[in-house]
Short mmCIF file of C-alpha atoms in Angstrom, two decimals:
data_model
loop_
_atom_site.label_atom_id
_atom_site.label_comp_id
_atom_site.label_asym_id
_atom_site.label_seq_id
_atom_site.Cartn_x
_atom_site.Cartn_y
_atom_site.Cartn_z
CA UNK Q 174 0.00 0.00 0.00
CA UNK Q 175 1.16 3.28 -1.36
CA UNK Q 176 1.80 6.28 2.42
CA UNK Q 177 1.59 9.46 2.97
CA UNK Q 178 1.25 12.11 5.51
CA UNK Q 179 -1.33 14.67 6.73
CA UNK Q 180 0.29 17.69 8.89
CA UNK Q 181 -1.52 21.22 9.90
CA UNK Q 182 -0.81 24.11 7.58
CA UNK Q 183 1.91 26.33 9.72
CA UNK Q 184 4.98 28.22 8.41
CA UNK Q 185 7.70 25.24 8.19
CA UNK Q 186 5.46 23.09 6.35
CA UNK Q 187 7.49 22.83 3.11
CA UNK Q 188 10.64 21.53 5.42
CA UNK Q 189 8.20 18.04 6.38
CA UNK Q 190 7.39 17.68 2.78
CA UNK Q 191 11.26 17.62 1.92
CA UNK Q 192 11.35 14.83 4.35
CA UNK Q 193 8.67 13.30 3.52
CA UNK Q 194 9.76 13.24 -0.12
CA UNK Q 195 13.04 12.12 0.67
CA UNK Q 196 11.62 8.88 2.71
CA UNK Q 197 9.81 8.28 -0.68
CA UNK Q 198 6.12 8.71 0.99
CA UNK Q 199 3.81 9.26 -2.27
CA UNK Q 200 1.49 12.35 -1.08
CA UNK Q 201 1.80 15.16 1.42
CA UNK Q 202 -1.67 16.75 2.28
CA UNK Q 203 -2.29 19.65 4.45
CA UNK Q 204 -5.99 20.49 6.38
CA UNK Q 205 -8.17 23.55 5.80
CA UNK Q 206 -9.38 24.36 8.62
CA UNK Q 207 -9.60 28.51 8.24
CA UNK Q 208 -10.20 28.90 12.24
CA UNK Q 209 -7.94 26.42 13.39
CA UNK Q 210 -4.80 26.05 11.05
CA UNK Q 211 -3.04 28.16 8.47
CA UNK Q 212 -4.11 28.23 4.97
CA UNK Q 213 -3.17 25.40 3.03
CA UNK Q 214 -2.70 27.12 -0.44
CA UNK Q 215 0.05 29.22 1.51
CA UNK Q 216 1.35 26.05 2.53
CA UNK Q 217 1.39 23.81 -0.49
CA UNK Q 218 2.72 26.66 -2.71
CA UNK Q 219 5.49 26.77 0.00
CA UNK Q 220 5.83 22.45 -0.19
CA UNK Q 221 5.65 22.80 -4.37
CA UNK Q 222 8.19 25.08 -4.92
CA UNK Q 223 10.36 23.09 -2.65
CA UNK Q 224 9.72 19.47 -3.80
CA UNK Q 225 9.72 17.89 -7.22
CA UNK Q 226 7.79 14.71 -7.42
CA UNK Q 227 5.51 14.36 -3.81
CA UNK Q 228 1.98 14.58 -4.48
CA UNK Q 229 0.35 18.02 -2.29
CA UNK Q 230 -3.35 17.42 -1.21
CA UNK Q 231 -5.80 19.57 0.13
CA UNK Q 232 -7.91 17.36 2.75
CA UNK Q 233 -10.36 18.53 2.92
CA UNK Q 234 -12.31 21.83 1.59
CA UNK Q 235 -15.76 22.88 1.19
CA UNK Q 236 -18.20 24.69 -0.51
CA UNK Q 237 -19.82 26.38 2.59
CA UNK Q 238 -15.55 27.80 3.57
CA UNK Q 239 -14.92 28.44 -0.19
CA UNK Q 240 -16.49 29.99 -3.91
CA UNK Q 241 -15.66 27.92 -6.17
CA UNK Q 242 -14.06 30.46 -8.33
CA UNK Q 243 -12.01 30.97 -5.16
CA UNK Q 244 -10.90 27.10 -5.34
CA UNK Q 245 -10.56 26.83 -7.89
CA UNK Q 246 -8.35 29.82 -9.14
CA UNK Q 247 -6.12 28.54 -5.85
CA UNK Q 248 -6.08 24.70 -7.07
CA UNK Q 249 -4.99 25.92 -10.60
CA UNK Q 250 -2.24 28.33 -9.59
CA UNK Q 251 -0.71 25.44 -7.39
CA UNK Q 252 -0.85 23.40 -10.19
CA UNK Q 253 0.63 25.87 -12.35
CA UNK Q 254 3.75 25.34 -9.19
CA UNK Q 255 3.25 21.56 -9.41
CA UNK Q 256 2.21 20.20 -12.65
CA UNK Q 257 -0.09 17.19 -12.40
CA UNK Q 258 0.66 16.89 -8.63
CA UNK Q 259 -1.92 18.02 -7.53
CA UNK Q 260 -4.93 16.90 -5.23
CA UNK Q 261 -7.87 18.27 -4.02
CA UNK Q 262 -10.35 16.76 -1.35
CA UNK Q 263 -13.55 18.08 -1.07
CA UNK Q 264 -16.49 17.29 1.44
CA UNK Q 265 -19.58 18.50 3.61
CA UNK Q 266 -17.29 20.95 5.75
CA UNK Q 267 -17.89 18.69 8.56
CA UNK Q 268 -15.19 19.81 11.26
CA UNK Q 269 -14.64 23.29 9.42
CA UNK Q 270 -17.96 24.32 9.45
CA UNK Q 271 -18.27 23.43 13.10
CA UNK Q 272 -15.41 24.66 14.49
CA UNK Q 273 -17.24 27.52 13.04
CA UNK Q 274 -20.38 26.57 15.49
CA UNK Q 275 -22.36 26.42 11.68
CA UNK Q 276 -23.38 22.93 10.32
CA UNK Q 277 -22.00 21.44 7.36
CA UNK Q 278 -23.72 21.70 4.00
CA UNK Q 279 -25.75 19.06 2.01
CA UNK Q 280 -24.46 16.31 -0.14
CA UNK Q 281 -25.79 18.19 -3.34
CA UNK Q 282 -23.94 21.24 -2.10
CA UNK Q 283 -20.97 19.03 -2.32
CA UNK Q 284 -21.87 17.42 -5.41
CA UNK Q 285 -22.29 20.80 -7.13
CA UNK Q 286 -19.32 22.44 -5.83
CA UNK Q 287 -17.41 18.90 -6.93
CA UNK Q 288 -19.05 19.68 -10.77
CA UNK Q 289 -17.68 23.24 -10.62
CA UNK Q 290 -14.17 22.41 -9.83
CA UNK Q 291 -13.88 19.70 -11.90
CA UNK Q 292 -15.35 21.95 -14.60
CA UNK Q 293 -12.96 24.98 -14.23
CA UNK Q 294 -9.69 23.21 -13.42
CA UNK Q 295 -9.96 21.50 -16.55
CA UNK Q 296 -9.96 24.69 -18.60
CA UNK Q 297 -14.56 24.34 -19.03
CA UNK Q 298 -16.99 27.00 -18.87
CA UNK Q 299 -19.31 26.23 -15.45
CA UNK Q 300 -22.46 27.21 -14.24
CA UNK Q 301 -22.66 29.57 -11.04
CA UNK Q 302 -25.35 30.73 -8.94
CA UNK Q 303 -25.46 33.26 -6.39
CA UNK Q 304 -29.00 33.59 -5.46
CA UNK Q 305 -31.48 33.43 -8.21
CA UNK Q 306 -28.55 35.14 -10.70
CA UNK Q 307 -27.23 32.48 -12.78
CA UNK Q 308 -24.27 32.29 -14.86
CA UNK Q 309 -21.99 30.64 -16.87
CA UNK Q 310 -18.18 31.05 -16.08
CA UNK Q 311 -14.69 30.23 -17.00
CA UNK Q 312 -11.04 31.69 -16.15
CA UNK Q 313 -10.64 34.84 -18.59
CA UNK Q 314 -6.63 34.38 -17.74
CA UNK Q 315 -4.33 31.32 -19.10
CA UNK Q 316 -0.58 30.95 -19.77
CA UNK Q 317 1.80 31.31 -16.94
CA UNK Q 318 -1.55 32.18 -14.27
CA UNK Q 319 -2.85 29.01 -13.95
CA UNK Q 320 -2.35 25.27 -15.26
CA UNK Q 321 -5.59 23.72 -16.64
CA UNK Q 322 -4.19 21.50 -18.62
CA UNK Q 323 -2.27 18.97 -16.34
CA UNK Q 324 -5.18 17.24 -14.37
CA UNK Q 325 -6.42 17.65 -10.47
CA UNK Q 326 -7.42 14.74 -8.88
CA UNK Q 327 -9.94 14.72 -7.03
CA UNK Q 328 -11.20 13.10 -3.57
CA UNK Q 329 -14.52 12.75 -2.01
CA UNK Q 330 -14.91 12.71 2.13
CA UNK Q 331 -16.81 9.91 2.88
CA UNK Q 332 -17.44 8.50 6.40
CA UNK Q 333 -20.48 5.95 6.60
CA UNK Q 334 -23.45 7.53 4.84
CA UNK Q 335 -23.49 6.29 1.37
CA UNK Q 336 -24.48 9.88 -0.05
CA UNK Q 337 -20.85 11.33 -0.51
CA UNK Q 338 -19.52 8.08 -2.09
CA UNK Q 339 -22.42 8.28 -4.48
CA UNK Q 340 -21.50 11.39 -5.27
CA UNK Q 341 -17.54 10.17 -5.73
CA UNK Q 342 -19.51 7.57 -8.13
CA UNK Q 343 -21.43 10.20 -10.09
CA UNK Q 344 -18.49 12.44 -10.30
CA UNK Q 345 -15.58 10.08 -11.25
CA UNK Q 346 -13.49 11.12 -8.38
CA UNK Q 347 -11.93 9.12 -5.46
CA UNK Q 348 -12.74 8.64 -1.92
CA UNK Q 349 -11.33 10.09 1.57
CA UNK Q 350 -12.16 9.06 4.92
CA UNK Q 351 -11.15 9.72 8.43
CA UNK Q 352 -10.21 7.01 10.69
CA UNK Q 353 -12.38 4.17 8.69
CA UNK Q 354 -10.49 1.40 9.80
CA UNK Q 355 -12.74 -1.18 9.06
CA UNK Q 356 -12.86 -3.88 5.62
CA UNK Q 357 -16.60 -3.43 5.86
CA UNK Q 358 -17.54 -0.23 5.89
CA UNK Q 359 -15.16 0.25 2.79
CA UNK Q 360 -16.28 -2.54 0.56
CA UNK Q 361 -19.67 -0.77 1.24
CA UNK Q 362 -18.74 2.59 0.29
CA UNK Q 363 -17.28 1.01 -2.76
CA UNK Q 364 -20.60 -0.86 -3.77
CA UNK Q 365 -21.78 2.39 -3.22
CA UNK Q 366 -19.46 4.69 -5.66
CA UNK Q 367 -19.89 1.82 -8.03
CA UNK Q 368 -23.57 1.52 -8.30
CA UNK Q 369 -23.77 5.65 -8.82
CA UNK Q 370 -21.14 5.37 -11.30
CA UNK Q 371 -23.29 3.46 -13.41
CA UNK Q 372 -24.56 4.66 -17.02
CA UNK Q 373 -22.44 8.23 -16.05
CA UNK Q 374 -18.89 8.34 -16.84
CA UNK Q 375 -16.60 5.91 -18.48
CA UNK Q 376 -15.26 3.47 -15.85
CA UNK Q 377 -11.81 4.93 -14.89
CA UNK Q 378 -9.23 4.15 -12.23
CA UNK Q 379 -9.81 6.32 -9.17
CA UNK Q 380 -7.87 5.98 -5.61
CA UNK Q 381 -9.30 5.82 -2.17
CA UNK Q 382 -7.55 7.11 1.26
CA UNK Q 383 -8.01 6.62 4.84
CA UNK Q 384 -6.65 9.31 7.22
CA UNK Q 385 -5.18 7.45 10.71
CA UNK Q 386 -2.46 7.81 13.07
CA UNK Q 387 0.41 5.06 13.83
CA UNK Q 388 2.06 3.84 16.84
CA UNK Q 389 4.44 0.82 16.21
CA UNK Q 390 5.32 -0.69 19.79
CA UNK Q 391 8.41 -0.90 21.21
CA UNK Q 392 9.09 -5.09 22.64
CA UNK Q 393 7.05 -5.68 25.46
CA UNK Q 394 5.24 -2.05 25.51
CA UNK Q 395 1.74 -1.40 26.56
CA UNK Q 396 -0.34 -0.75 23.85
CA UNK Q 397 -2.55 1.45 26.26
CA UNK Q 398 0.19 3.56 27.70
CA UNK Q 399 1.03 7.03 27.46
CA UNK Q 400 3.20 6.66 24.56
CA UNK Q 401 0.13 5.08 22.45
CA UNK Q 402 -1.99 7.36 24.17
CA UNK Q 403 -0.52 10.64 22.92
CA UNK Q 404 0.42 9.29 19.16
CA UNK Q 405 -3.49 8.43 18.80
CA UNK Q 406 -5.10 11.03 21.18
CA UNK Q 407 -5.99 13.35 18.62
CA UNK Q 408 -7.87 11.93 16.56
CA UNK Q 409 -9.97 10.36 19.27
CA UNK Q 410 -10.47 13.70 21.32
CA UNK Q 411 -11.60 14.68 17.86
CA UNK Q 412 -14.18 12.20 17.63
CA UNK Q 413 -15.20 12.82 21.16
CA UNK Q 414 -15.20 16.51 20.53
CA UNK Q 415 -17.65 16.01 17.52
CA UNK Q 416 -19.97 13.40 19.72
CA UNK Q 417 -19.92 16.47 22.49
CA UNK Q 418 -21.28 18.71 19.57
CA UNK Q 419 -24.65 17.74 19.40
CA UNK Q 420 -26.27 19.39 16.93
CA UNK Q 421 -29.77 17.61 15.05
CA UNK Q 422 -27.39 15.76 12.94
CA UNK Q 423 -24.44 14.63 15.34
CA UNK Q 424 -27.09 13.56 18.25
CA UNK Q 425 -26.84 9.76 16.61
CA UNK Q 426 -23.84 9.58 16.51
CA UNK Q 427 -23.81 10.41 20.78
CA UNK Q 428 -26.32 7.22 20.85
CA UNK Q 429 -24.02 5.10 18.55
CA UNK Q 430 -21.21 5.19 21.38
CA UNK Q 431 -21.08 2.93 23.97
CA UNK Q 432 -21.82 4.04 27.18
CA UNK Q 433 -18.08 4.14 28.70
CA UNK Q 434 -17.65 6.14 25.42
CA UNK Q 435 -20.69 8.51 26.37
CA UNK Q 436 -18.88 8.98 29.81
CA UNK Q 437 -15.69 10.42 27.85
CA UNK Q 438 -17.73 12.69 25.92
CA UNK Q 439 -19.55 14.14 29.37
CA UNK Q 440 -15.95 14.41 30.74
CA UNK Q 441 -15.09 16.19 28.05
CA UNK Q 442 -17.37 18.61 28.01
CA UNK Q 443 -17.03 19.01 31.80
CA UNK Q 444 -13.54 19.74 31.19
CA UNK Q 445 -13.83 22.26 28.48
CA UNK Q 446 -16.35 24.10 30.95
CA UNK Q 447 -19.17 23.90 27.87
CA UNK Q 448 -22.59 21.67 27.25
CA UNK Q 449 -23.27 20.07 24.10
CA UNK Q 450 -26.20 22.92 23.35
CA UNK Q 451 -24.33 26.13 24.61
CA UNK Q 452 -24.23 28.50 21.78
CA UNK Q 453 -20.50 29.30 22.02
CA UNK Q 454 -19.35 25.50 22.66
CA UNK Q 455 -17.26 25.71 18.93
CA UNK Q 456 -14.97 28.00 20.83
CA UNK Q 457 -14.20 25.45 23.98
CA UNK Q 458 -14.45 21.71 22.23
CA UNK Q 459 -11.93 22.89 18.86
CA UNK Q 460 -9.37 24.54 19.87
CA UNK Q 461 -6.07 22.43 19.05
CA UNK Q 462 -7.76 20.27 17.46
CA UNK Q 463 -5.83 17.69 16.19
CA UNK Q 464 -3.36 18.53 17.63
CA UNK Q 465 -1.22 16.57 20.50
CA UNK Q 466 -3.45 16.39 23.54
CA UNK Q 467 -2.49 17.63 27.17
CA UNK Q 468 -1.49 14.74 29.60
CA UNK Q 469 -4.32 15.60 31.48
CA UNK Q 470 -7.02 14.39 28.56
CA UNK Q 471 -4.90 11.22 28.13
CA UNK Q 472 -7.42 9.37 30.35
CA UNK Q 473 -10.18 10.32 27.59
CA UNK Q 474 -8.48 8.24 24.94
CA UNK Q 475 -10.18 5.02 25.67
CA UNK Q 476 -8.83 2.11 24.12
CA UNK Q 477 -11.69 1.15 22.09
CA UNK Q 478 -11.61 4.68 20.06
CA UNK Q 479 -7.85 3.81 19.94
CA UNK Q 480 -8.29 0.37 18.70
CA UNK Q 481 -11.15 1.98 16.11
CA UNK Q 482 -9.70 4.83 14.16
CA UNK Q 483 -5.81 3.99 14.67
CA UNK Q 484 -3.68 1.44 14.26
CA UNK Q 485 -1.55 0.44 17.04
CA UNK Q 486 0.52 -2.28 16.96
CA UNK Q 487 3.62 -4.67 16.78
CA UNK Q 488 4.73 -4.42 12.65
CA UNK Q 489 3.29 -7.91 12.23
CA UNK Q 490 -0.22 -6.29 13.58
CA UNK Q 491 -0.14 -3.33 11.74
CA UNK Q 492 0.57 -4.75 8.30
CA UNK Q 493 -2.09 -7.58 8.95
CA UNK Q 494 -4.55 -4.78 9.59
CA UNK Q 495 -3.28 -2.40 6.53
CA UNK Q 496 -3.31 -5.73 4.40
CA UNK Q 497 -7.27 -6.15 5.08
CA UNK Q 498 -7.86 -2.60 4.37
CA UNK Q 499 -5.94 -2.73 1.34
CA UNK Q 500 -8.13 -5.92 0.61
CA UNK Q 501 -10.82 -3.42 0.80
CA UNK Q 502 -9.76 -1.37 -1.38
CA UNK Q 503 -7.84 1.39 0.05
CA UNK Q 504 -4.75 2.61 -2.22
CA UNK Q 505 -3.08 4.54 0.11
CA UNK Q 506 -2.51 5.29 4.05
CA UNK Q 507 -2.41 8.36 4.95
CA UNK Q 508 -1.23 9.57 8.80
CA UNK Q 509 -1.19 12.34 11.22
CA UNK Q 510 2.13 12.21 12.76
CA UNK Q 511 1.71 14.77 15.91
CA UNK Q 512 4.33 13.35 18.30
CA UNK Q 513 7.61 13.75 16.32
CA UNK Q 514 6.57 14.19 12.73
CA UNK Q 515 10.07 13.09 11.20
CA UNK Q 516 9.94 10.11 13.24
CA UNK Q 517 6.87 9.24 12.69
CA UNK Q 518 7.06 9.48 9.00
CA UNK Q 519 10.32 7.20 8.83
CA UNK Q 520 8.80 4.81 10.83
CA UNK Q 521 5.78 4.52 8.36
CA UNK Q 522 8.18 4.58 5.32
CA UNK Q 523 9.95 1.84 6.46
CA UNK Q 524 6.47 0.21 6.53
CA UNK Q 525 5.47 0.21 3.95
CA UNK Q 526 7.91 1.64 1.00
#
């Protein structure tokens, strides 16, 4: 299975994807998240101009953070940088849009805003509405501005509702998902994209990713201590935090967990001094988000999250459990080194390159 990494935007960037390329990991991606990280067309013009084959992802953006005019004028000048290296995620705005306290928008906001990229970045006139004023647009500037003739790829965030892979299906792109560790729920969203793909598109080769963090154990450590803890804490304080945030449309996923799970998410919000209906609770469940957790929140990363969206593990473990995901269908494993990035990236290279 093909690696790469996923890092926050920050000045510095371009010096991980250096490394990165060097270890011979296949794509660098970087979040966009406007109220949390830095901008990540900042930071990938920085990692393009200093690399030369790495692959630079955005993962992911939205149409309720960004016009897509706005995208896409900012996915074609990078790939004016880096010809054909290009990739561009695109989803709901699930954590974005919450970490602005607003809710994410609809799949056929996402499927729209998908058509207009894929439209402009390939050089096409699009359609664009702004109210009830529609009309048809296209970049009035070529040459040395932008590059719409090497292609974007393009990635759809998927987590377990079928209607973002349908629209990966309908669209021809690929498939992105956070912490999916499991064989089943990927063969499903590949049914999925396959069945909307039907009597649309030609049939063409498209790749999927799964974002996850990776711990490989020292002999004879605990796979539940602090060291495991705070390489995989992040991404489970962000599930917690997005359980805690219990708008109409998270509250299911609150019943979904389990009820030591339920406990975590009380303590959670306990600790962050908020409820999970307090107008302002964007502002005390997000910040540092994703990033590497306090020692005091290490007792929230239960080992069941741990077990579920990372993979910790001896190196016989960890490539049985990459092997049945790649079984499933997953090209490429993407992770979010927090700990010692370097380290952590050499340790996955010499994993799996």
């Amino acid at each position: 299975m093909r690696a790469g990494v996923v890092v926050a935007a920050q000045p510095g960037v371009e010096d991980l994807a250096v490394r990165a390329e060097e270890l011979g990991l296949h794509s660098f991606w970087v979040n966009d998240t406007p109220m949390v990280h830095g901008d990540p067309f900042v930071a990938l013009s920085l990692c393009a101009k200093a690399t030369s084959r790495i692959r630079l992802g955005i993962g992911v953006t939205s149409p309720a953070l960004r016009s897509a005019p706005a995208a896409a004028s900012g996915l074609a000048s990078l790939n004016a940088l880096a010809p054909g290296r290009i990739i561009c995620g695109v989803g709901t705005g699930n954590t974005a849009r919450r970490t602005l306290g607003m809710r994410p928008t609809t799949a056929a906001g996402l499927e729209n805003f998908t058509v207009a990229l894929q439209d402009l970045c390939a050089g096409r006139s699009t359609e664009y509405r702004e109210g009830d004023r529609v009309r048809d647009i296209r970049f009035l500037h070529a040459g040395a501005h932008v590059n719409t003739a090497d292609p974007i790829e393009f990635v759809v965030a998927a987590l377990l509702g079928p209607k973002a892979a349908a629209v990966a299906g309908r669209r021809g792109t690929g498939l992105i998902s956070f912490g999916l560790l499991d064989p089943t729920a990927w063969h499903t969203l590949h049914d999925t994209r396959r069945q909307a793909a039907q009597g649309t598109a030609p049939d063409s080769h498209t790749d999927s990713y799964v974002v996850t963090s990776l711990h490989l154990l020292d002999e004879d450590e605990d796979p539940q201590g602090d060291a495991a803890r705070d390489a995989t804490g992040h991404l489970v304080l962000s599930l917690l935090a997005f359980a805690a945030d219990t708008g109409a449309d998270t509250a299911a996923l609150a019943e979904q967990l389990g009820p030591e799970e339920r406990e975590a998410v009380r303590r959670l919000l306990d600790r962050r001094g908020t409820t999970a209906t307090a107008p302002d609770r964007h502002t005390k469940l997000y910040p540092n988000y994703l990033g590497r957790i306090a020692p005091q929140d290490r007792d929230l990363v239960l080992p069941s999250l741990m077990n579920t969206l990372a993979l910790v593990g001896t190196r016989d473990d960890l490539l049985a459990r990459i092997t049945t995901l790649e079984q499933a269908g997953v090209d490429e494993l993407l992770i979010q080194p927090v700990i010692d990035p370097p380290t952590e990236m050499a340790q996955l290279a010499k994993l799996l390159t």
